[in-house]
Coordinates of C-alpha atoms in Angstrom, one line a residue:
X195 CA -9.4 16.5 -83.7
X196 CA -13.6 15.6 -84.0
X197 CA -15.6 18.0 -84.7
X198 CA -18.1 19.0 -81.3
X199 CA -21.7 18.0 -81.3
X200 CA -23.7 20.8 -82.2
X201 CA -28.0 21.8 -81.7
X202 CA -30.3 19.0 -80.6
X203 CA -27.7 16.0 -80.2
X204 CA -25.6 17.2 -78.3
X205 CA -28.1 18.1 -76.4
X206 CA -29.6 14.9 -76.7
X207 CA -25.6 13.4 -75.2
X208 CA -26.4 15.5 -71.8
X209 CA -29.8 14.5 -71.3
X210 CA -28.5 10.3 -72.2
X211 CA -24.8 11.2 -69.8
X212 CA -27.4 13.2 -66.9
X213 CA -29.9 10.0 -66.8
X214 CA -27.1 7.2 -66.6
X215 CA -25.0 9.2 -63.8
X216 CA -28.8 9.7 -62.7
X217 CA -29.7 5.5 -62.9
X218 CA -26.2 4.7 -61.2
X219 CA -24.9 6.9 -59.0
X220 CA -24.1 5.3 -55.5
X221 CA -25.5 8.5 -53.5
X222 CA -29.2 8.6 -53.4
X223 CA -30.6 11.6 -56.2
X224 CA -34.2 12.7 -55.5
X225 CA -36.2 15.7 -57.9
X226 CA -38.9 17.2 -56.0
X227 CA -42.5 19.5 -58.0
X228 CA -44.2 20.9 -55.8
X229 CA -42.9 19.1 -53.1
X230 CA -43.4 16.3 -53.8
X231 CA -41.1 13.0 -54.9
X232 CA -41.3 12.6 -58.6
X233 CA -38.3 10.3 -59.8
X234 CA -36.2 7.9 -57.6
X235 CA -32.9 7.3 -58.4
X236 CA -31.5 3.1 -57.4
X237 CA -29.6 3.9 -55.1
X238 CA -32.8 5.7 -52.9
X239 CA -34.2 1.9 -52.8
X240 CA -30.7 0.1 -52.2
X241 CA -29.5 2.4 -49.6
X242 CA -33.1 4.2 -47.5
X243 CA -34.9 1.7 -48.7
X244 CA -37.9 2.7 -49.9
X245 CA -39.0 1.1 -53.5
X246 CA -40.5 3.8 -55.9
X247 CA -43.5 3.1 -55.0
X248 CA -44.0 4.1 -51.5
X249 CA -41.5 7.1 -52.3
X250 CA -43.8 8.7 -55.1
X251 CA -45.9 11.1 -54.9
X252 CA -44.9 11.9 -51.6
X253 CA -44.0 14.9 -49.7
X254 CA -40.3 15.0 -48.8
X255 CA -41.1 15.5 -44.6
X256 CA -42.4 12.8 -44.2
X257 CA -38.0 11.1 -45.0
X258 CA -37.2 13.5 -42.6
X259 CA -36.8 14.1 -39.3
X260 CA -38.7 16.5 -36.1
X261 CA -35.6 17.3 -35.0
X262 CA -34.2 18.6 -37.3
X263 CA -36.7 21.4 -38.6
X264 CA -34.6 23.8 -37.9
X265 CA -31.5 22.4 -40.1
X266 CA -33.7 22.2 -42.7
X267 CA -35.0 25.9 -43.5
X268 CA -32.4 27.3 -42.3
X269 CA -30.8 25.7 -45.1
X270 CA -34.4 26.6 -47.7
X271 CA -33.7 29.4 -46.7
X272 CA -30.8 30.0 -48.5
X273 CA -31.4 27.9 -51.6
X274 CA -34.7 30.5 -52.2
X275 CA -31.3 33.4 -52.4
X276 CA -28.8 31.0 -53.5
X277 CA -30.5 28.6 -54.7
X278 CA -28.1 25.5 -53.6
X279 CA -26.8 24.3 -50.2
X280 CA -25.7 22.0 -48.8
X281 CA -26.2 20.4 -45.2
X282 CA -27.0 17.3 -42.7
X283 CA -29.4 15.5 -41.8
X284 CA -30.9 13.2 -40.9
X285 CA -32.9 10.6 -43.5
X286 CA -35.8 8.5 -42.6
X287 CA -35.0 3.9 -43.6
X288 CA -37.4 1.9 -43.6
X289 CA -38.2 -0.5 -41.1
X290 CA -37.3 2.2 -39.1
X291 CA -33.7 4.5 -37.4
X292 CA -32.9 6.6 -39.1
X293 CA -30.0 7.9 -41.9
X294 CA -27.4 10.8 -41.5
X295 CA -27.2 12.4 -44.6
X296 CA -24.9 14.9 -46.2
X297 CA -28.1 16.9 -49.0
X298 CA -26.5 18.4 -51.8
X299 CA -29.9 20.1 -53.8
X300 CA -30.3 22.2 -57.2
X301 CA -32.9 24.6 -58.5
X302 CA -32.9 23.2 -61.7
X303 CA -33.9 25.5 -64.6
X304 CA -37.9 23.8 -65.5
X305 CA -37.6 24.7 -61.5
X306 CA -37.2 21.0 -60.0
X307 CA -35.6 20.4 -57.3
X308 CA -32.9 18.0 -57.0
X309 CA -31.6 16.1 -53.8
X310 CA -28.9 14.4 -53.9
X311 CA -28.0 13.0 -50.2
X312 CA -24.6 10.8 -49.1
X313 CA -25.5 9.0 -45.9
X314 CA -22.4 9.2 -43.8
X315 CA -23.7 7.3 -40.5
X316 CA -21.2 4.7 -40.5
X317 CA -18.2 8.0 -40.7
X318 CA -19.9 10.2 -38.1
X319 CA -20.5 7.5 -35.6
X320 CA -16.7 6.9 -35.2
X321 CA -15.7 11.2 -35.3
X322 CA -18.1 10.8 -32.0
X323 CA -15.9 8.1 -31.2
X324 CA -13.1 10.1 -31.2
X325 CA -14.1 12.6 -29.8
X326 CA -15.1 11.0 -27.1
X327 CA -12.3 9.8 -27.4
X328 CA -10.6 13.0 -26.9
X329 CA -12.9 13.8 -24.4
X330 CA -12.9 11.0 -22.1
X331 CA -8.1 11.7 -22.9
X332 CA -8.5 14.8 -21.7
X333 CA -11.0 14.1 -18.9
X334 CA -7.8 11.5 -17.9
X335 CA -4.9 14.0 -18.3
X336 CA -6.9 16.9 -16.3
X337 CA -8.5 15.1 -13.4
X338 CA -5.9 12.2 -13.3
X339 CA -2.5 13.9 -15.4
X340 CA -3.0 11.0 -17.6
X341 CA -1.8 10.3 -21.7
X342 CA -2.6 8.0 -24.2
X343 CA 0.8 8.4 -27.1
X344 CA 1.9 6.0 -29.2
X345 CA 5.1 6.2 -31.0
X346 CA 6.2 4.8 -34.5
X347 CA 10.0 3.6 -34.6
X348 CA 9.8 3.7 -38.5
X349 CA 8.8 8.0 -38.0
X350 CA 10.6 8.5 -34.9
X351 CA 7.8 10.1 -33.6
X352 CA 5.4 10.5 -30.7
X353 CA 1.3 11.2 -31.1
X354 CA -0.2 11.7 -28.4
X355 CA -4.5 10.7 -27.9
X356 CA -5.0 15.4 -26.4
X357 CA -2.9 18.4 -25.8
X358 CA -0.3 18.0 -24.0
X359 CA 2.7 20.6 -23.0
X360 CA 5.6 21.4 -24.4
X361 CA 9.3 23.0 -24.6
X362 CA 8.4 24.0 -27.9
X363 CA 4.4 24.5 -27.2
X364 CA 3.9 25.9 -23.8
X365 CA 0.1 26.1 -23.8
X366 CA -1.1 22.4 -23.9
X367 CA -2.0 22.5 -28.1
X368 CA 0.7 19.8 -29.0
X369 CA -0.2 16.6 -30.6
X370 CA 3.3 15.1 -31.7
X371 CA 7.6 15.6 -30.4
X372 CA 9.5 13.8 -32.5
X373 CA 11.6 11.0 -29.9
X374 CA 14.1 13.9 -29.3
X375 CA 13.2 16.2 -28.0
X376 CA 11.4 14.0 -26.2
X377 CA 14.4 13.1 -25.2
X378 CA 15.8 16.9 -24.6
X379 CA 12.5 17.0 -21.7
X380 CA 13.5 13.6 -19.6
X381 CA 15.4 14.5 -16.7
X382 CA 19.2 13.9 -17.1
X383 CA 19.4 11.3 -14.8
X384 CA 17.0 9.1 -16.2
X385 CA 17.3 9.3 -19.5
X386 CA 20.4 6.8 -19.8
X387 CA 17.7 3.9 -18.3
X388 CA 14.6 5.1 -20.6
X389 CA 16.9 5.3 -23.2
X390 CA 17.8 1.4 -22.1
X391 CA 14.9 0.8 -21.4
X392 CA 12.7 1.5 -24.7
X393 CA 15.1 -0.1 -26.6
X394 CA 14.4 -2.8 -25.6
X395 CA 10.8 -2.7 -25.4
X396 CA 11.4 -1.4 -29.8
X397 CA 14.0 -5.2 -30.3
X398 CA 11.5 -7.8 -28.0
X399 CA 7.7 -5.8 -28.4
X400 CA 8.2 -6.2 -23.7
X401 CA 6.3 -4.6 -21.4
X402 CA 8.1 -2.1 -19.1
X403 CA 7.3 0.2 -16.5
X404 CA 9.4 3.7 -14.9
X405 CA 9.0 5.9 -13.1
X406 CA 10.7 9.3 -14.5
X407 CA 11.0 13.1 -14.5
X408 CA 10.0 15.0 -17.2
X409 CA 10.0 18.9 -17.9
X410 CA 6.8 21.0 -17.1
X411 CA 6.8 23.7 -18.3
X412 CA 3.4 24.8 -16.4
X413 CA 5.3 23.7 -13.1
X414 CA 8.9 25.7 -14.4
X415 CA 9.8 22.8 -13.2
X416 CA 9.7 18.8 -13.7
X417 CA 6.8 16.3 -12.8
X418 CA 7.4 13.3 -11.3
X419 CA 5.3 10.4 -14.3
X420 CA 4.9 6.9 -14.1
X421 CA 5.3 5.9 -17.6
X422 CA 3.7 1.7 -19.2
X423 CA 4.9 0.2 -22.5
X424 CA 4.1 -2.0 -24.5
X425 CA 6.1 -3.0 -28.3
X426 CA 3.3 -3.5 -30.7
X427 CA 4.4 -5.1 -34.9
X428 CA 5.3 -2.6 -36.8
X429 CA 5.3 -4.9 -39.8
X430 CA 7.9 -7.5 -40.4
X431 CA 11.4 -8.1 -39.6
X432 CA 11.4 -4.1 -38.2
X433 CA 11.1 -3.1 -34.9
X434 CA 8.7 -2.8 -32.7
X435 CA 5.9 0.0 -32.3
X436 CA 5.3 1.3 -28.7
X437 CA 2.1 1.9 -27.2
X438 CA 2.0 3.6 -23.6
X439 CA 0.0 5.5 -21.3
X440 CA 1.7 8.1 -18.5
X441 CA 0.5 9.9 -15.5
X442 CA 1.8 12.7 -14.1
X443 CA 2.2 11.7 -9.9
X444 CA 4.0 13.7 -8.9
X445 CA 0.9 14.4 -5.7
X446 CA 1.1 11.7 -5.6
X447 CA 4.8 11.5 -3.9
X448 CA 4.3 14.3 -2.5
X449 CA 1.9 12.2 -0.9
X450 CA 3.2 9.4 0.1
X451 CA 6.9 11.4 1.4
X452 CA 4.7 12.9 3.5
X453 CA 3.5 10.5 4.9
X454 CA 6.7 8.6 4.9
X455 CA 7.9 11.9 6.6
X456 CA 4.9 11.3 9.0
X457 CA 6.1 8.0 10.2
X458 CA 9.2 9.3 10.6
X459 CA 8.4 11.4 12.8
X460 CA 6.2 9.8 14.9
X461 CA 9.2 7.0 15.8
X462 CA 11.6 10.0 16.4
X463 CA 8.5 10.8 19.3
X464 CA 8.3 7.0 20.0
X465 CA 12.8 6.8 20.4
X466 CA 12.7 10.1 22.3
X467 CA 10.2 9.3 24.7
X468 CA 11.1 5.9 25.7
X469 CA 15.0 7.5 26.2
X470 CA 13.6 10.7 27.9
X471 CA 11.4 7.6 30.2
X472 CA 13.4 4.5 30.9
X473 CA 16.8 6.1 31.5
X474 CA 15.1 8.1 35.0
X475 CA 13.4 5.0 36.0
X476 CA 16.6 3.0 34.7
X477 CA 17.8 4.2 38.0
X478 CA 14.7 4.1 39.7
X479 CA 13.4 0.4 39.3
X480 CA 17.9 -0.7 39.2
X481 CA 18.2 1.3 43.4
X482 CA 14.5 -1.2 44.2
X483 CA 16.2 -4.2 43.1
X484 CA 19.6 -3.8 44.4
X485 CA 17.9 -2.7 48.1
X486 CA 15.9 -6.2 47.7
X487 CA 19.4 -7.4 48.7
X488 CA 19.1 -4.4 51.6
X489 CA 18.3 -5.7 55.2
X490 CA 15.1 -4.4 56.1
X491 CA 11.6 -3.9 57.8
X492 CA 8.7 -6.5 57.6
X493 CA 7.3 -3.4 56.6
X494 CA 10.0 -2.0 54.7
X495 CA 9.9 -4.7 52.4
X496 CA 6.8 -4.4 51.4
X497 CA 6.7 -1.2 50.0
X498 CA 9.2 -1.8 48.5
X499 CA 7.2 -4.9 46.8
X500 CA 4.7 -1.9 46.4
X501 CA 7.1 0.5 44.2
X502 CA 8.7 -2.1 42.5
X503 CA 5.2 -4.1 41.5
X504 CA 4.3 -0.4 39.6
X505 CA 8.0 0.2 38.2
X506 CA 6.6 -3.3 36.8
X507 CA 3.6 -1.4 35.6
X508 CA 5.2 0.9 34.3
X509 CA 7.9 -0.9 32.0
X510 CA 4.5 -2.4 30.6
X511 CA 3.2 0.0 29.4
X512 CA 6.8 1.2 28.1
X513 CA 6.8 -1.8 26.2
X514 CA 3.9 -2.4 25.1
X515 CA 4.1 0.8 22.8
X516 CA 7.9 -0.6 21.7
X517 CA 5.2 -4.3 20.7
X518 CA 2.5 -1.7 18.8
X519 CA 5.4 0.1 16.8
X520 CA 7.1 -3.5 16.1
X521 CA 4.0 -5.1 14.8
X522 CA 2.9 -2.0 12.9
X523 CA 6.1 -1.5 11.4
X524 CA 6.2 -5.2 10.1
X525 CA 9.5 -5.9 12.7
X526 CA 7.7 -8.5 14.6
X527 CA 9.7 -11.5 14.8
X528 CA 9.4 -14.3 16.4
X529 CA 11.8 -17.1 17.2
X530 CA 10.9 -20.6 18.3
X531 CA 12.5 -23.0 20.0
X532 CA 11.7 -26.3 21.9
X533 CA 9.1 -25.7 24.5
X534 CA 6.4 -27.8 27.2
X535 CA 3.0 -25.4 26.6
X536 CA 1.6 -26.6 30.0
X537 CA 5.5 -25.5 32.1
X538 CA 4.8 -22.0 29.6
X539 CA 1.6 -21.6 30.9
X540 CA 2.0 -22.7 34.9
X541 CA 5.6 -20.8 34.7
X542 CA 3.3 -17.8 33.5
X543 CA 0.0 -18.5 36.4
X544 CA 2.7 -18.9 38.8
X545 CA 4.7 -15.4 38.5
X546 CA 1.4 -13.9 38.1
X547 CA 0.3 -15.4 41.8
X548 CA 1.3 -12.7 43.7
X549 CA 0.2 -10.2 42.0
X550 CA -3.0 -11.8 42.0
X551 CA -3.4 -13.5 46.1
X552 CA -3.0 -9.4 47.2
X553 CA -6.4 -9.0 46.0
X554 CA -7.8 -12.2 47.5
X555 CA -8.3 -14.6 44.1
X556 CA -6.6 -18.1 43.8
X557 CA -5.3 -18.9 39.9
X558 CA -6.1 -22.5 39.1
X559 CA -5.1 -24.1 36.1
X560 CA -6.3 -27.0 34.4
X561 CA -4.1 -28.7 32.1
X562 CA -2.0 -31.5 30.7
X563 CA 0.4 -33.0 32.1
X564 CA 4.2 -31.1 32.1
X565 CA 5.7 -33.3 29.8
X566 CA 3.2 -35.2 27.6
X567 CA 3.6 -32.6 24.8
X568 CA 6.5 -30.1 23.6
X569 CA 5.9 -28.1 20.0
X570 CA 7.8 -25.2 18.2
X571 CA 7.5 -21.8 19.8
X572 CA 8.7 -18.4 20.6
X573 CA 8.7 -18.5 24.6
X574 CA 8.6 -14.7 24.5
X575 CA 5.8 -13.8 21.9
X576 CA 3.9 -17.0 24.0
X577 CA 4.5 -16.0 27.3
X578 CA 3.5 -12.4 27.0
X579 CA -0.3 -13.6 25.2
X580 CA -0.5 -15.3 28.3
X581 CA 1.0 -12.3 30.8
X582 CA -1.4 -10.1 29.3
X583 CA -4.4 -12.3 29.2
X584 CA -3.8 -14.5 32.7
X585 CA -2.7 -10.6 33.2
X586 CA -5.9 -8.7 32.7
X587 CA -8.8 -11.6 33.7
X588 CA -6.1 -10.8 37.5
X589 CA -6.9 -6.6 37.1
X590 CA -10.6 -7.0 36.2
X591 CA -10.8 -9.5 38.6
X592 CA -12.2 -8.2 42.2
X593 CA -13.2 -11.5 44.2
X594 CA -13.1 -15.2 43.2
X595 CA -10.5 -16.7 41.0
X596 CA -8.6 -17.4 37.7
X597 CA -9.1 -20.7 35.6
X598 CA -5.7 -20.5 33.6
X599 CA -6.6 -24.3 29.9
X600 CA -4.7 -26.1 27.8
X601 CA -6.3 -28.8 25.7
X602 CA -3.6 -30.5 22.6
X603 CA -5.3 -31.4 19.4
X604 CA -3.1 -32.6 16.8
X605 CA -3.4 -30.7 13.4
X606 CA -2.2 -31.6 10.0
X607 CA 0.7 -28.4 10.5
X608 CA 1.6 -29.8 14.3
X609 CA -0.5 -29.3 16.7
X610 CA -3.1 -27.2 18.5
X611 CA -3.0 -25.2 21.3
X612 CA -5.9 -23.6 22.6
X613 CA -6.1 -21.3 26.3
X614 CA -9.0 -20.0 27.1
X615 CA -8.6 -17.8 30.7
X616 CA -12.1 -17.6 32.8
X617 CA -12.6 -15.2 35.4
X618 CA -15.2 -14.1 37.7
X619 CA -14.8 -10.5 36.2
X620 CA -16.4 -7.1 36.0
X621 CA -17.1 -8.6 32.8
X622 CA -17.1 -6.7 29.2
X623 CA -19.9 -4.0 29.0
X624 CA -22.2 -4.8 24.7
X625 CA -20.8 -1.9 23.5
X626 CA -17.3 -2.0 24.3
X627 CA -17.2 -5.7 22.6
X628 CA -16.8 -5.1 18.8
X629 CA -14.2 -2.7 19.9
X630 CA -11.6 -4.2 22.4
X631 CA -10.1 -6.3 20.2
X632 CA -9.2 -1.9 18.6
X633 CA -5.8 0.1 19.8
X634 CA -5.7 2.0 22.4
X635 CA -9.4 0.7 23.0
X636 CA -10.9 -0.3 27.0
X637 CA -14.2 -0.6 28.3
X638 CA -14.7 2.4 29.2
X639 CA -12.9 5.8 29.4
X640 CA -13.0 5.2 33.4
X641 CA -10.0 1.1 33.0
X642 CA -7.8 3.6 32.6
X643 CA -7.8 4.8 36.2
X644 CA -9.6 2.0 38.1
X645 CA -7.4 -0.6 36.1
X646 CA -4.7 1.2 34.7
X647 CA -3.0 0.2 31.3
X648 CA -2.1 2.3 27.5
X649 CA -5.4 -0.3 26.2
X650 CA -2.1 -1.6 24.2
X651 CA -2.1 -5.7 25.8
X652 CA -5.2 -6.7 23.6
X653 CA -4.3 -5.8 20.5
X654 CA -0.5 -6.9 20.2
X655 CA -2.1 -10.2 22.0
X656 CA -4.3 -11.2 18.5
X657 CA -1.4 -10.3 16.8
X658 CA 0.8 -12.4 18.3
X659 CA -2.0 -15.5 17.6
X660 CA -1.9 -14.9 14.1
X661 CA 1.0 -14.0 13.4
X662 CA 1.7 -17.7 15.3
X663 CA -0.8 -18.8 12.5
X664 CA -3.8 -18.8 15.2
X665 CA -6.1 -16.1 16.6
X666 CA -8.0 -15.1 19.7
X667 CA -11.3 -14.5 21.0
X668 CA -13.4 -13.9 24.5
X669 CA -16.9 -14.8 25.9
X670 CA -18.3 -11.5 28.2
X671 CA -21.0 -11.6 30.5
X672 CA -21.6 -7.9 32.2
X673 CA -21.4 -8.0 35.9
X674 CA -19.8 -12.3 35.6
X675 CA -16.9 -12.9 33.7
X676 CA -15.6 -13.5 29.9
X677 CA -13.4 -16.1 29.1
X678 CA -11.4 -15.3 26.8
X679 CA -9.6 -18.5 24.5
X680 CA -5.9 -18.3 22.1
X681 CA -5.4 -20.3 19.9
X682 CA -1.7 -21.5 17.8
X683 CA -0.6 -24.3 15.6
X684 CA 2.5 -25.1 16.2
X685 CA 4.4 -28.0 14.9
X686 CA 5.4 -30.4 16.9
X687 CA 9.1 -31.1 18.9
X688 CA 11.1 -33.5 20.3
X689 CA 11.7 -33.5 24.4
X690 CA 15.1 -31.8 24.6
X691 CA 17.4 -32.8 26.0
X692 CA 18.6 -33.0 30.2
X693 CA 21.2 -32.3 31.9
X694 CA 22.9 -32.2 35.8
X695 CA 23.7 -28.6 36.8
X696 CA 27.5 -29.8 39.2
X697 CA 26.5 -26.7 41.9
X698 CA 22.7 -26.1 41.8
X699 CA 24.1 -23.2 44.0
X700 CA 27.0 -21.2 42.2
X701 CA 25.7 -17.6 40.7
X702 CA 24.9 -18.0 37.3
X703 CA 27.5 -16.0 35.7
X704 CA 29.8 -16.9 37.7
X705 CA 33.3 -16.1 36.1
X706 CA 32.2 -14.4 33.3
X707 CA 34.6 -10.8 32.7
X708 CA 32.2 -8.2 31.5
X709 CA 33.2 -5.1 30.4
X710 CA 30.1 -2.7 30.7
X711 CA 30.2 0.9 28.5
X712 CA 27.8 3.7 30.8
X713 CA 28.1 7.3 30.4
X714 CA 25.0 8.0 33.6
X715 CA 27.1 7.3 36.5
X716 CA 24.0 5.7 38.7
X717 CA 22.9 3.4 36.0
X718 CA 27.0 2.1 36.0
X719 CA 26.0 1.5 39.8
X720 CA 22.7 0.1 38.8
X721 CA 24.2 -2.6 35.8
X722 CA 27.5 -2.7 37.7
X723 CA 25.5 -3.9 41.1
X724 CA 23.5 -6.7 39.0
X725 CA 26.1 -8.5 37.2
X726 CA 27.5 -8.7 40.6
X727 CA 25.2 -9.3 42.7
X728 CA 25.2 -13.2 40.0
X729 CA 28.9 -13.8 40.2
X730 CA 30.0 -11.8 37.1
X731 CA 33.3 -9.2 37.1
X732 CA 32.8 -6.0 35.7
X733 CA 34.5 -4.0 34.1
X734 CA 33.3 -0.2 33.6
X735 CA 34.3 2.3 30.7
X736 CA 32.4 5.4 30.6
X737 CA 32.0 7.0 26.5
X738 CA 32.8 4.6 23.7
X739 CA 36.2 5.8 23.1
X740 CA 37.1 4.5 26.6
X741 CA 35.2 1.6 26.2
X742 CA 37.3 0.6 22.7
X743 CA 40.8 0.9 24.6
X744 CA 39.1 -1.1 27.3
X745 CA 37.5 -4.3 25.3
X746 CA 40.6 -3.9 24.0
X747 CA 41.5 -6.0 25.9
X748 CA 39.6 -9.5 26.2
X749 CA 35.8 -9.6 28.0
X750 CA 34.0 -12.5 27.2
X751 CA 30.9 -10.1 27.3
X752 CA 30.5 -6.5 26.7
X753 CA 26.9 -4.8 28.1
X754 CA 26.2 -1.2 25.8
X755 CA 24.6 1.9 26.1
X756 CA 24.2 4.0 22.9
X757 CA 23.6 7.1 24.2
X758 CA 27.1 8.6 25.2
X759 CA 28.6 11.9 24.4
X760 CA 32.4 11.5 22.5
X761 CA 31.4 8.0 20.8
X762 CA 27.7 6.9 20.5
X763 CA 27.7 2.6 20.6
X764 CA 26.9 2.0 16.9
X765 CA 30.2 3.8 17.0
X766 CA 31.8 1.8 19.4
X767 CA 30.9 -1.1 18.3
X768 CA 32.0 -1.5 14.4
X769 CA 35.8 0.2 16.2
X770 CA 35.5 -2.9 18.4
X771 CA 34.6 -5.4 15.2
X772 CA 37.7 -4.1 14.4
X773 CA 39.8 -5.7 16.1
X774 CA 41.9 -8.2 15.5
X775 CA 41.8 -11.9 17.9
X776 CA 39.1 -12.9 19.5
X777 CA 38.4 -9.5 21.5
X778 CA 36.9 -8.1 18.1
X779 CA 34.5 -11.5 18.4
X780 CA 34.2 -10.3 21.1
X781 CA 29.2 -10.8 22.1
X782 CA 28.5 -7.2 21.9
X783 CA 24.3 -6.6 23.8
X784 CA 23.3 -3.1 23.9
X785 CA 22.1 -2.1 27.0
X786 CA 19.8 1.2 26.3
X787 CA 16.8 3.1 26.7
X788 CA 15.9 3.3 22.7
X789 CA 14.3 0.5 22.1
X790 CA 12.4 0.7 19.3
X791 CA 12.3 -2.3 16.2
X792 CA 14.1 0.1 13.6
X793 CA 16.8 0.9 16.6
X794 CA 17.5 -2.5 16.5
X795 CA 17.5 -3.6 14.6
X796 CA 20.6 -1.0 13.6
X797 CA 22.6 -1.8 16.3
X798 CA 22.2 -6.2 14.9
X799 CA 23.6 -4.2 11.3
X800 CA 26.0 -2.7 14.0
X801 CA 27.9 -6.2 15.1
X802 CA 26.0 -6.4 18.6
X803 CA 23.9 -9.2 19.5
X804 CA 21.6 -8.6 21.3
X805 CA 19.6 -5.4 23.6
X806 CA 18.2 -5.3 26.7
X807 CA 15.4 -2.8 27.5
X808 CA 16.3 -0.3 30.0
X809 CA 14.9 -0.2 32.9
X810 CA 16.8 -3.0 33.7
X811 CA 16.4 -5.9 35.6
X812 CA 18.7 -9.0 36.8
X813 CA 16.7 -11.7 35.6
X814 CA 16.6 -9.2 31.9
X815 CA 20.3 -8.9 32.5
X816 CA 20.2 -13.6 32.9
X817 CA 18.3 -13.7 28.9
X818 CA 20.0 -11.0 27.4
X819 CA 23.5 -13.8 28.9
X820 CA 22.3 -16.2 28.2
X821 CA 20.8 -15.1 24.5
X822 CA 24.6 -13.9 23.9
X823 CA 26.6 -16.3 25.4
X824 CA 23.7 -20.0 25.9
X825 CA 26.9 -21.7 26.5
X826 CA 28.9 -19.8 29.4
X827 CA 25.8 -19.3 31.4
X828 CA 25.4 -21.9 34.1

């Protein structure tokens, strides 16, 4: 072993080594004497930008930030007490700006002060960014239940960007979970789907989204989580790592379920009210229709007409509510047929002519000649829209006339039909015009008592127009009248073939064998009398079970009530459809007070061919038969 240098030689070596380190260090070195800088190393100039000439002789305070005074004074007290100290503060950079530095200060034997500055500005920035990200993640977790994570496939560990609660750490101070811990925290019914989908992403890197149940110690139960993830390449030829974001959607699902329950309750309420009103109404209106065929005095017939008119108004209000429920549920569908818009407009005007004449009004129709143009459109819905508009015009006109116009013009999609309904009525107040097409809206609170109505007609008409590719609008002057316009787009169609009826005087349903299944004796009597008056031969059954037995004998058509004792109409329909031969294929039409959108859909699913809503009328029965047996009606 070599001998250790002694004396002056050793001291010279130490000074040379210290000087070399001072000059070549990557950290900044300065020496102070009486608080003035007397020496700096090259790193000072390279990092802080100050040359020796700009530095030597100046006070160190010239290079320190004023806001760090308290930190530096505390460091000075420790330095005087212990001879050395460490601290973090800012250091001026030439040209503007500040460096964040860690300083280590030591008093030398000769009383001078050596300070070493280490620049950690970038490290501090990264630390601050990481802290901000953690605070943001904590905010996301606390405010929205959002968690950001990464799964490292090689280690089999989930790493989270914020604290999480786990079965092993119920207080929420965990930052990672093993794959086994994660799997055990997933609801048993969801594990297979979760595992299969996650493995697919590890193999392909593809994005996936799942909603599953996760153990939640704070709830002592399960939380619903919605998770999105995708793969990130971990290395060549290896499975993907996975990054993801998970959100606690338990409250959202609870709110959704509550909304669905409220919607179901509303639908059930409408169904109950519809049924409870229609059942007695069917008896009242049915008897009135039958009385039309009895000998009555002129005054009696006038009173009968008034009663039927009031009943028709009540029926119209119910239909408005049902149609509105269909529109809101998105289940109102169009059934296009070839039609003549001029003939349809005239037929609607003819239907309302008696109502207009009773008020001393006239209805004038201005339209192209019948047979000039044909389109493919839904005649029922178009007639309904026009009936609402012309009916409103008659209703709100006290004197004068109502004019119904039709213009037909070519369009890219076929033909554009524009209907205009002009009246000389009361007009619409300016403050009511903006909300006129809103549901349950009327011009003022007295309108219902003065003219009747539920305020749904125009709302439904606008939705019908939009379904038919058009819209509706109006212009109105209070006290002078209004003009409503309805535009729809419809494909052009060929004129339908005409056939000559051999016997126009024969009853429409002559010879039709009909089975009527209805538990209510009054409704059974009314429907039987109406169908027989139209020429049908009618057999009856009092409940669904009896209806199945009767149906086995074979009928051309079956009218089926829905709510019945022993067996309801839906169950009876399914049983009839299981019968062999023609008996099981007979068209079945629901004849019911339960006529809401979801109910009629259930009837169709059970095997029914259509439905007719109570209260019944001869015209409604004929339409139902035509729809079910288009080739059998005379």
